mmCIF file of C-alpha atoms in Angstrom:
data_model
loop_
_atom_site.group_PDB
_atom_site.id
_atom_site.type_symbol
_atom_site.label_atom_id
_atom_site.label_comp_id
_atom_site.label_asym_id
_atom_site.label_seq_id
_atom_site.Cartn_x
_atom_site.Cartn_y
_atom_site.Cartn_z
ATOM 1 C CA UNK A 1 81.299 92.844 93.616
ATOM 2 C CA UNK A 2 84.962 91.112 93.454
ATOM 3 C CA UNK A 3 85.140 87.373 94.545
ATOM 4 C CA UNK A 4 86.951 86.344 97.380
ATOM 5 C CA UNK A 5 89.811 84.185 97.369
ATOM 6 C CA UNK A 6 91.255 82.353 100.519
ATOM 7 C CA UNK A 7 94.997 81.347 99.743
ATOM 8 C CA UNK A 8 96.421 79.118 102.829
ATOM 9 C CA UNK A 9 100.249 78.783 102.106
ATOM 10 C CA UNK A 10 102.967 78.791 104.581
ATOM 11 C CA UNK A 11 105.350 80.259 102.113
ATOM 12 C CA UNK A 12 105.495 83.775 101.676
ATOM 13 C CA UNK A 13 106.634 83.892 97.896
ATOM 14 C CA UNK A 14 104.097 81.497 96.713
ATOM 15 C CA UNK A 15 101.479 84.139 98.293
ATOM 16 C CA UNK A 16 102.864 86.880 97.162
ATOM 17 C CA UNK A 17 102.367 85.354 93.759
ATOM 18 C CA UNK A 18 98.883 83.977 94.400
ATOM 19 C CA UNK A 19 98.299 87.257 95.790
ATOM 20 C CA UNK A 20 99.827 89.326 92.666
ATOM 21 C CA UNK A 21 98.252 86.448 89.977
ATOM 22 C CA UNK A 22 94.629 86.517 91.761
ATOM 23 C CA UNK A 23 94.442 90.933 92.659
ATOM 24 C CA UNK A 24 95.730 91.510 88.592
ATOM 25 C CA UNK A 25 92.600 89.169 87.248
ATOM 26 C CA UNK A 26 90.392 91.084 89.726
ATOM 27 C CA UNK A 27 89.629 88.596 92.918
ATOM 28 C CA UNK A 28 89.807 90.139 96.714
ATOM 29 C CA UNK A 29 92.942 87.764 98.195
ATOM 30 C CA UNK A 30 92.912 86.948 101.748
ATOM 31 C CA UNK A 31 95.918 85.350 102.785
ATOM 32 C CA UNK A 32 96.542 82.190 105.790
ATOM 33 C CA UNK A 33 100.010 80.989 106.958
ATOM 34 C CA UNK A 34 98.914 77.615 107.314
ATOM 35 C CA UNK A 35 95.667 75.314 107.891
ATOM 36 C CA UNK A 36 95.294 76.470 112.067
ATOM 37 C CA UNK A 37 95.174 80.461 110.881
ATOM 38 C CA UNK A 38 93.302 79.399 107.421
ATOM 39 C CA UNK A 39 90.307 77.847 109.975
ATOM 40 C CA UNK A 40 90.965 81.612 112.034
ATOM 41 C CA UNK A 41 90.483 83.831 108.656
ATOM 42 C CA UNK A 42 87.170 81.570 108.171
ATOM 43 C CA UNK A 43 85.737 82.777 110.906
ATOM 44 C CA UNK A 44 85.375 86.480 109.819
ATOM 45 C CA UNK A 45 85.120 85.624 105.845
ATOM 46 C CA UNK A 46 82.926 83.676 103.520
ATOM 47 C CA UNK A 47 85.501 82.731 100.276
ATOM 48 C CA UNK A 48 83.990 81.737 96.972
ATOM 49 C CA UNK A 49 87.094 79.848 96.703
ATOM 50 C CA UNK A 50 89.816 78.917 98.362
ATOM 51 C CA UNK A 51 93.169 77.869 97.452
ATOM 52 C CA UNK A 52 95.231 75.496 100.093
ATOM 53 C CA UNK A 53 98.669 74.190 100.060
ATOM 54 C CA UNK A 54 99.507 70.591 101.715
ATOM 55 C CA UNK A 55 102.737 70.696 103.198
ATOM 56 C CA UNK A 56 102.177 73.381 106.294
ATOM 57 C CA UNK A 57 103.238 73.349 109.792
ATOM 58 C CA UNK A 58 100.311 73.082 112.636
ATOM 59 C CA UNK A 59 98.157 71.626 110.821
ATOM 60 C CA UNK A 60 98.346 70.307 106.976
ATOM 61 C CA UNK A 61 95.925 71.059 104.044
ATOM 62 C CA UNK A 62 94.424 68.001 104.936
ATOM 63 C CA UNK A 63 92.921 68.910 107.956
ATOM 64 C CA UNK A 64 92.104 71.964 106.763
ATOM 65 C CA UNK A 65 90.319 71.175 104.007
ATOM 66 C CA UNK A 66 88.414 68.462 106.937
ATOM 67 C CA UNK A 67 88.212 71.715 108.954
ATOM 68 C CA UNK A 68 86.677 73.947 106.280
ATOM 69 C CA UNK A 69 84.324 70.955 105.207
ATOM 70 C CA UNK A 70 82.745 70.487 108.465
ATOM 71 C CA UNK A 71 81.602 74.205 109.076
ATOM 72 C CA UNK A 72 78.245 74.350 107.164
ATOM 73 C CA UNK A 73 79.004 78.062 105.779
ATOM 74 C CA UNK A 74 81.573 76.633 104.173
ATOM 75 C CA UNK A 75 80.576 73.271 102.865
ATOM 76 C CA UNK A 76 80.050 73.842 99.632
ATOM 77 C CA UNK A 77 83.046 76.398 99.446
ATOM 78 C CA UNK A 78 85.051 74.930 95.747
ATOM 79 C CA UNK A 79 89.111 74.376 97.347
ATOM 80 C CA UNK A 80 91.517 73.634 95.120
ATOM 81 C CA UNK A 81 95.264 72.344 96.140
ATOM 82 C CA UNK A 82 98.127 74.031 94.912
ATOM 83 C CA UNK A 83 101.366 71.936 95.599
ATOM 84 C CA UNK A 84 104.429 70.362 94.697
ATOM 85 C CA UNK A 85 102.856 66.598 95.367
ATOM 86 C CA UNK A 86 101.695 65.169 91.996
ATOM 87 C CA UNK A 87 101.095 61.573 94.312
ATOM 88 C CA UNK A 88 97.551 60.144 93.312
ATOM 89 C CA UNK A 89 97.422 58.880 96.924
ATOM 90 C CA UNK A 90 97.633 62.164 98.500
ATOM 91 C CA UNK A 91 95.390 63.272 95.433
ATOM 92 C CA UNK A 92 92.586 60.992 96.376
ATOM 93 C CA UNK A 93 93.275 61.815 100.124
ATOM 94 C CA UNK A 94 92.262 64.924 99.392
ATOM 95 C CA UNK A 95 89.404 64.518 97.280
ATOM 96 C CA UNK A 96 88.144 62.175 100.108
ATOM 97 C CA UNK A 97 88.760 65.609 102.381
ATOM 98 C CA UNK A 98 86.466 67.688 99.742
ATOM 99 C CA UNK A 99 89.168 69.249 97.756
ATOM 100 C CA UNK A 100 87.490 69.903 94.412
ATOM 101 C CA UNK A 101 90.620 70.350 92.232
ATOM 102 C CA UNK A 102 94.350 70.078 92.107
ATOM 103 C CA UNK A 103 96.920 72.392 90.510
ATOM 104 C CA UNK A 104 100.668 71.187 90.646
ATOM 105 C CA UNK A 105 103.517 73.997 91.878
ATOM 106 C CA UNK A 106 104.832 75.777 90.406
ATOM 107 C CA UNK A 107 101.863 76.927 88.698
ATOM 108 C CA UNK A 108 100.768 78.687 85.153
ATOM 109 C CA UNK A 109 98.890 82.404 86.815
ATOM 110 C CA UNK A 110 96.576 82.295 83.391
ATOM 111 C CA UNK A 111 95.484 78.524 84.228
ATOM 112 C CA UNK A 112 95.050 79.235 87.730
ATOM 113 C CA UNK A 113 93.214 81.878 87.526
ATOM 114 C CA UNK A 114 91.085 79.988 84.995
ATOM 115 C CA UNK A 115 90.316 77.224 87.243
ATOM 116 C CA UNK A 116 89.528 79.405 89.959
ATOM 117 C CA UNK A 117 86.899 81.051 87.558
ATOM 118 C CA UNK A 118 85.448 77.473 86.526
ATOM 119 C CA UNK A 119 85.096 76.425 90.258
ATOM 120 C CA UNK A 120 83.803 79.609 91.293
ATOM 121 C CA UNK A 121 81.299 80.407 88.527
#
């Protein structure tokens, strides 16, 4: 049985190369637009990770990570943040949210795809 990855990114090249990075090492992708349709894809799917970008119109990573975290399917759900910010504010900021790693853009597929197997093991 293939583990699920949620990837919430409002750009559509960086999932098309989650999407391509994540399908060739053998995860199911299910893609978001941004944190408001991330919390929507929840509804209907249980992730064994997900994968969230910061920067997003409607609502930010931030909140969605606080979104995802307070749904008790999903509390103990590994995220890690893929993104351009390499601030330790906004990296504590999210750790505070319950983001459980952080992976700078643009990113290595062979270490992504390693971390996602680390979290998700």
């Amino acid at each position: 049985m293939n583990k699920t990855v949620l990837t919430v990114d409002d750009s559509r090249t960086m999932r098309d190369m989650l999407m391509l990075a994540l399908s060739d090492a053998g995860y199911r992708v299910v893609q978001a637009e941004d944190g408001v349709h991330g919390l929507e894809v929840l509804s209907g799917e249980t992730p064994d990770v997900i994968v969230t970008d910061i920067n997003m119109p409607r609502m930010d990573g931030f909140g969605f990570i606080e979104g995802v975290r307070s749904d008790d399917r999903h509390r103990a759900v590994p995220i890690l943040v893929l993104t351009t910010e390499s601030d330790a504010e906004k990296k504590d900021r999210a750790r505070r949210a319950g983001a459980t790693g952080w992976i700078v853009k643009p990113f290595d597929p062979v270490k992504l795809v390693a971390a996602i197997r680390r979290v998700a093991a």
